[in-house]
Amino acid sequence: MKKLFTFCSVVLSFTIYSQNIQTELFLNENQIEEAFKSDSRIEKLFTQNSKDSILIIAEIKNDSLFSIYVKNNGQKDIQLIPQDNKLTLIQEALTQDKKWKPIEFWINSDCGMSYLKEIKVKSGEIIGLRSKKYKGNFKTKIRFKLLIDKKVYYSNSITASINKSKFEKSIWYKRFKEMYYPDKTESEVENILFLNK
């Protein structure tokens, strides 16, 4: 309960102090699209011959959003338990020296109410999500990193522009680290918040 209250306080502070998500590392806020229906155009995006059980395709939806399509490429149906209608997902971008680095982080909720919904994804089925698209003066590649059942999956990469400051650990990253993981090393916290299994 104390952590939930603290989390709400941090979110309130975020609103009061107008945190700038265009320039600062912050939480991913993806949303599963309830009314999403796949079509032949989307199905054709998954043409690569992959043995991965989960496939992800991302594309630019508009100036401020990405569309993300997640396909169950396995032979069996899977059960997903989203957190507040979100999948465990962050964006990464290529740095100037061509290394993938997170520009968002993920926080697991302590609230049981966050996990009331379960989604059954049939074999071959595609679900749709949306996630924020950032703007900036650094042209780079963006990809999405998804964690399901302790396994990481990556989307295709997309050309986009961000602010280089998105690569730096923000005050928000540090606040959540102190609140949730005060006894863990920096490396352990990075593994959790950046979805390194």
mmCIF file of C-alpha atoms in Angstrom:
data_model
loop_
_atom_site.group_PDB
_atom_site.id
_atom_site.type_symbol
_atom_site.label_atom_id
_atom_site.label_comp_id
_atom_site.label_asym_id
_atom_site.label_seq_id
_atom_site.Cartn_x
_atom_site.Cartn_y
_atom_site.Cartn_z
ATOM 1 C CA MET A 1 0.000 0.000 0.000
ATOM 2 C CA LYS A 2 2.849 2.353 0.871
ATOM 3 C CA LYS A 3 4.505 1.731 -2.530
ATOM 4 C CA LEU A 4 1.190 2.345 -4.299
ATOM 5 C CA PHE A 5 0.792 5.649 -2.441
ATOM 6 C CA THR A 6 4.369 6.575 -3.326
ATOM 7 C CA PHE A 7 3.779 5.608 -6.951
ATOM 8 C CA CYS A 8 0.692 7.864 -7.053
ATOM 9 C CA SER A 9 2.722 10.675 -5.473
ATOM 10 C CA VAL A 10 5.404 10.318 -8.136
ATOM 11 C CA VAL A 11 2.786 10.357 -10.902
ATOM 12 C CA LEU A 12 1.220 13.458 -9.305
ATOM 13 C CA SER A 13 4.650 15.101 -9.173
ATOM 14 C CA PHE A 14 5.071 14.190 -12.833
ATOM 15 C CA THR A 15 1.883 16.132 -13.628
ATOM 16 C CA ILE A 16 2.745 19.092 -11.410
ATOM 17 C CA TYR A 17 6.296 19.509 -12.663
ATOM 18 C CA SER A 18 5.441 18.798 -16.335
ATOM 19 C CA GLN A 19 8.024 16.112 -16.985
ATOM 20 C CA ASN A 20 9.130 16.371 -20.604
ATOM 21 C CA ILE A 21 8.854 12.920 -22.157
ATOM 22 C CA GLN A 22 10.312 14.231 -25.422
ATOM 23 C CA THR A 23 13.658 14.891 -23.755
ATOM 24 C CA GLU A 24 13.726 12.615 -20.671
ATOM 25 C CA LEU A 25 13.885 8.851 -20.160
ATOM 26 C CA PHE A 26 10.465 7.840 -18.837
ATOM 27 C CA LEU A 27 7.987 4.943 -18.554
ATOM 28 C CA ASN A 28 6.579 3.260 -21.632
ATOM 29 C CA GLU A 29 2.841 3.919 -21.865
ATOM 30 C CA ASN A 30 1.724 1.429 -24.530
ATOM 31 C CA GLN A 31 -1.945 0.464 -24.706
ATOM 32 C CA ILE A 32 -3.562 -2.670 -26.110
ATOM 33 C CA GLU A 33 -6.186 -1.689 -28.684
ATOM 34 C CA GLU A 34 -9.417 -3.382 -27.619
ATOM 35 C CA ALA A 35 -11.185 -2.945 -30.977
ATOM 36 C CA PHE A 36 -8.179 -3.987 -33.098
ATOM 37 C CA LYS A 37 -8.927 -6.218 -36.093
ATOM 38 C CA SER A 38 -6.114 -7.516 -38.268
ATOM 39 C CA ASP A 39 -6.444 -7.338 -42.045
ATOM 40 C CA SER A 40 -4.581 -8.594 -45.120
ATOM 41 C CA ARG A 41 -2.237 -5.577 -45.152
ATOM 42 C CA ILE A 42 -1.121 -6.246 -41.561
ATOM 43 C CA GLU A 43 -0.840 -9.998 -42.127
ATOM 44 C CA LYS A 44 1.475 -9.346 -45.091
ATOM 45 C CA LEU A 45 3.852 -7.478 -42.755
ATOM 46 C CA PHE A 46 4.664 -10.852 -41.150
ATOM 47 C CA THR A 47 6.229 -12.397 -44.251
ATOM 48 C CA GLN A 48 9.588 -13.311 -42.710
ATOM 49 C CA ASN A 49 10.128 -17.012 -42.057
ATOM 50 C CA SER A 50 10.843 -17.034 -38.322
ATOM 51 C CA LYS A 51 10.712 -19.810 -35.741
ATOM 52 C CA ASP A 52 10.179 -17.351 -32.877
ATOM 53 C CA SER A 53 6.944 -18.065 -31.031
ATOM 54 C CA ILE A 54 6.195 -14.300 -30.833
ATOM 55 C CA LEU A 55 6.688 -11.890 -33.735
ATOM 56 C CA ILE A 56 6.487 -8.087 -33.484
ATOM 57 C CA ILE A 57 6.062 -5.545 -36.254
ATOM 58 C CA ALA A 58 6.060 -1.804 -35.576
ATOM 59 C CA GLU A 59 5.153 1.027 -37.915
ATOM 60 C CA ILE A 60 4.525 4.744 -37.635
ATOM 61 C CA LYS A 61 0.812 5.425 -37.168
ATOM 62 C CA ASN A 62 0.995 9.213 -37.117
ATOM 63 C CA ASP A 63 3.166 12.066 -35.838
ATOM 64 C CA SER A 64 2.790 11.031 -32.206
ATOM 65 C CA LEU A 65 2.078 7.268 -32.196
ATOM 66 C CA PHE A 66 3.521 3.944 -33.305
ATOM 67 C CA SER A 67 1.305 0.977 -34.136
ATOM 68 C CA ILE A 68 2.667 -2.334 -32.855
ATOM 69 C CA TYR A 69 1.390 -5.729 -33.972
ATOM 70 C CA VAL A 70 2.164 -8.822 -31.914
ATOM 71 C CA LYS A 71 1.579 -12.221 -33.514
ATOM 72 C CA ASN A 72 1.358 -15.581 -31.793
ATOM 73 C CA ASN A 73 3.596 -17.499 -34.203
ATOM 74 C CA GLY A 74 3.542 -20.689 -32.146
ATOM 75 C CA GLN A 75 1.397 -23.770 -32.501
ATOM 76 C CA LYS A 76 -0.413 -23.267 -29.182
ATOM 77 C CA ASP A 77 -2.678 -20.538 -27.844
ATOM 78 C CA ILE A 78 -1.011 -18.260 -25.280
ATOM 79 C CA GLN A 79 -2.397 -16.438 -22.256
ATOM 80 C CA LEU A 80 -1.196 -12.879 -21.671
ATOM 81 C CA ILE A 81 -1.812 -11.009 -18.419
ATOM 82 C CA PRO A 82 -1.348 -7.311 -19.224
ATOM 83 C CA GLN A 83 -0.549 -4.699 -16.596
ATOM 84 C CA ASP A 84 -3.213 -1.978 -16.758
ATOM 85 C CA ASN A 85 -3.911 -2.935 -20.403
ATOM 86 C CA LYS A 86 -0.192 -2.699 -21.273
ATOM 87 C CA LEU A 87 2.312 -5.321 -22.373
ATOM 88 C CA THR A 88 5.798 -5.343 -20.841
ATOM 89 C CA LEU A 89 7.392 -3.248 -23.554
ATOM 90 C CA ILE A 90 9.955 -0.457 -24.018
ATOM 91 C CA GLN A 91 11.518 1.443 -26.911
ATOM 92 C CA GLU A 92 15.198 1.311 -27.764
ATOM 93 C CA ALA A 93 17.145 3.512 -30.170
ATOM 94 C CA LEU A 94 20.496 3.315 -31.911
ATOM 95 C CA THR A 95 23.113 5.609 -30.406
ATOM 96 C CA GLN A 96 25.594 7.572 -32.522
ATOM 97 C CA ASP A 97 28.055 4.686 -32.201
ATOM 98 C CA LYS A 98 25.381 2.215 -33.440
ATOM 99 C CA LYS A 99 24.534 0.518 -30.137
ATOM 100 C CA TRP A 100 20.963 -0.189 -29.071
ATOM 101 C CA LYS A 101 20.087 1.679 -25.892
ATOM 102 C CA PRO A 102 16.767 2.089 -24.025
ATOM 103 C CA ILE A 103 14.919 5.398 -24.300
ATOM 104 C CA GLU A 104 12.158 4.206 -21.942
ATOM 105 C CA PHE A 105 11.941 1.955 -18.895
ATOM 106 C CA TRP A 106 9.330 -0.357 -17.392
ATOM 107 C CA ILE A 107 7.913 -0.506 -13.868
ATOM 108 C CA ASN A 108 5.988 -3.540 -12.599
ATOM 109 C CA SER A 109 2.926 -2.526 -10.613
ATOM 110 C CA ASP A 110 2.512 -3.799 -7.037
ATOM 111 C CA CYS A 111 -1.254 -3.402 -7.270
ATOM 112 C CA GLY A 112 -3.232 -6.619 -7.786
ATOM 113 C CA MET A 113 -5.932 -4.590 -9.546
ATOM 114 C CA SER A 114 -3.465 -3.982 -12.394
ATOM 115 C CA TYR A 115 -3.612 -7.649 -13.432
ATOM 116 C CA LEU A 116 -7.330 -8.454 -13.524
ATOM 117 C CA LYS A 117 -7.510 -8.869 -17.291
ATOM 118 C CA GLU A 118 -6.294 -11.900 -19.217
ATOM 119 C CA ILE A 119 -5.977 -12.107 -22.999
ATOM 120 C CA LYS A 120 -6.065 -15.374 -24.905
ATOM 121 C CA VAL A 121 -4.125 -15.097 -28.174
ATOM 122 C CA LYS A 122 -4.822 -17.995 -30.511
ATOM 123 C CA SER A 123 -2.139 -19.564 -32.688
ATOM 124 C CA GLY A 124 -1.645 -17.267 -35.689
ATOM 125 C CA GLU A 125 -3.631 -14.419 -34.114
ATOM 126 C CA ILE A 126 -2.376 -10.819 -34.153
ATOM 127 C CA ILE A 127 -3.136 -8.223 -31.472
ATOM 128 C CA GLY A 128 -2.571 -4.476 -31.830
ATOM 129 C CA LEU A 129 -1.017 -1.916 -29.503
ATOM 130 C CA ARG A 130 -0.103 1.723 -29.714
ATOM 131 C CA SER A 131 2.883 3.463 -28.158
ATOM 132 C CA LYS A 132 4.141 7.033 -28.071
ATOM 133 C CA LYS A 133 6.355 8.329 -30.858
ATOM 134 C CA TYR A 134 8.934 10.916 -29.798
ATOM 135 C CA LYS A 135 10.338 13.869 -31.717
ATOM 136 C CA GLY A 136 13.814 15.375 -31.755
ATOM 137 C CA ASN A 137 16.770 16.454 -33.866
ATOM 138 C CA PHE A 138 18.715 13.159 -33.753
ATOM 139 C CA LYS A 139 17.767 10.873 -36.653
ATOM 140 C CA THR A 140 18.121 7.221 -35.692
ATOM 141 C CA LYS A 141 16.457 3.802 -35.693
ATOM 142 C CA ILE A 142 13.824 2.780 -33.140
ATOM 143 C CA ARG A 143 12.770 -0.722 -32.147
ATOM 144 C CA PHE A 144 10.486 -2.210 -29.494
ATOM 145 C CA LYS A 145 11.599 -4.729 -26.899
ATOM 146 C CA LEU A 146 8.891 -7.027 -25.501
ATOM 147 C CA LEU A 147 9.208 -9.346 -22.501
ATOM 148 C CA ILE A 148 6.865 -12.359 -22.316
ATOM 149 C CA ASP A 149 7.444 -15.293 -19.942
ATOM 150 C CA LYS A 150 11.047 -14.232 -19.255
ATOM 151 C CA LYS A 151 11.892 -14.196 -22.969
ATOM 152 C CA VAL A 152 12.735 -11.045 -24.932
ATOM 153 C CA TYR A 153 11.437 -10.357 -28.432
ATOM 154 C CA TYR A 154 12.367 -7.447 -30.719
ATOM 155 C CA SER A 155 10.423 -5.653 -33.411
ATOM 156 C CA ASN A 156 11.726 -4.475 -36.754
ATOM 157 C CA SER A 157 13.575 -1.148 -36.684
ATOM 158 C CA ILE A 158 12.049 2.108 -37.923
ATOM 159 C CA THR A 159 13.723 5.368 -38.900
ATOM 160 C CA ALA A 160 12.651 8.148 -36.532
ATOM 161 C CA SER A 161 14.050 11.151 -34.660
ATOM 162 C CA ILE A 162 14.529 11.658 -30.921
ATOM 163 C CA ASN A 163 16.417 13.933 -28.551
ATOM 164 C CA LYS A 164 19.786 12.449 -27.521
ATOM 165 C CA SER A 165 18.933 13.275 -23.901
ATOM 166 C CA LYS A 166 16.457 10.334 -23.998
ATOM 167 C CA PHE A 167 19.519 8.054 -23.629
ATOM 168 C CA GLU A 168 20.411 9.539 -20.228
ATOM 169 C CA LYS A 169 19.014 8.291 -16.921
ATOM 170 C CA SER A 170 16.448 10.859 -15.856
ATOM 171 C CA ILE A 171 15.372 11.959 -12.391
ATOM 172 C CA TRP A 172 12.300 9.765 -12.963
ATOM 173 C CA TYR A 173 14.440 6.684 -13.500
ATOM 174 C CA LYS A 174 16.343 7.501 -10.300
ATOM 175 C CA ARG A 175 13.150 8.081 -8.282
ATOM 176 C CA PHE A 176 11.614 4.775 -9.301
ATOM 177 C CA LYS A 177 14.930 3.020 -8.645
ATOM 178 C CA GLU A 178 15.093 4.445 -5.109
ATOM 179 C CA MET A 179 11.423 3.699 -4.451
ATOM 180 C CA TYR A 180 11.292 0.110 -5.720
ATOM 181 C CA TYR A 181 14.861 -1.195 -5.620
ATOM 182 C CA PRO A 182 16.871 0.646 -2.933
ATOM 183 C CA ASP A 183 18.908 -2.470 -2.078
ATOM 184 C CA LYS A 184 19.790 -3.548 -5.615
ATOM 185 C CA THR A 185 22.927 -2.682 -7.573
ATOM 186 C CA GLU A 186 22.751 -0.370 -10.574
ATOM 187 C CA SER A 187 23.282 -3.343 -12.875
ATOM 188 C CA GLU A 188 20.428 -5.302 -11.257
ATOM 189 C CA VAL A 189 18.095 -2.323 -11.554
ATOM 190 C CA GLU A 190 19.004 -1.819 -15.217
ATOM 191 C CA ASN A 191 18.228 -5.475 -15.909
ATOM 192 C CA ILE A 192 14.764 -5.065 -14.373
ATOM 193 C CA LEU A 193 13.800 -1.655 -15.745
ATOM 194 C CA PHE A 194 15.281 -2.244 -19.193
ATOM 195 C CA LEU A 195 13.755 -5.763 -19.538
ATOM 196 C CA ASN A 196 17.019 -7.656 -19.690
ATOM 197 C CA LYS A 197 15.217 -10.890 -18.681
#
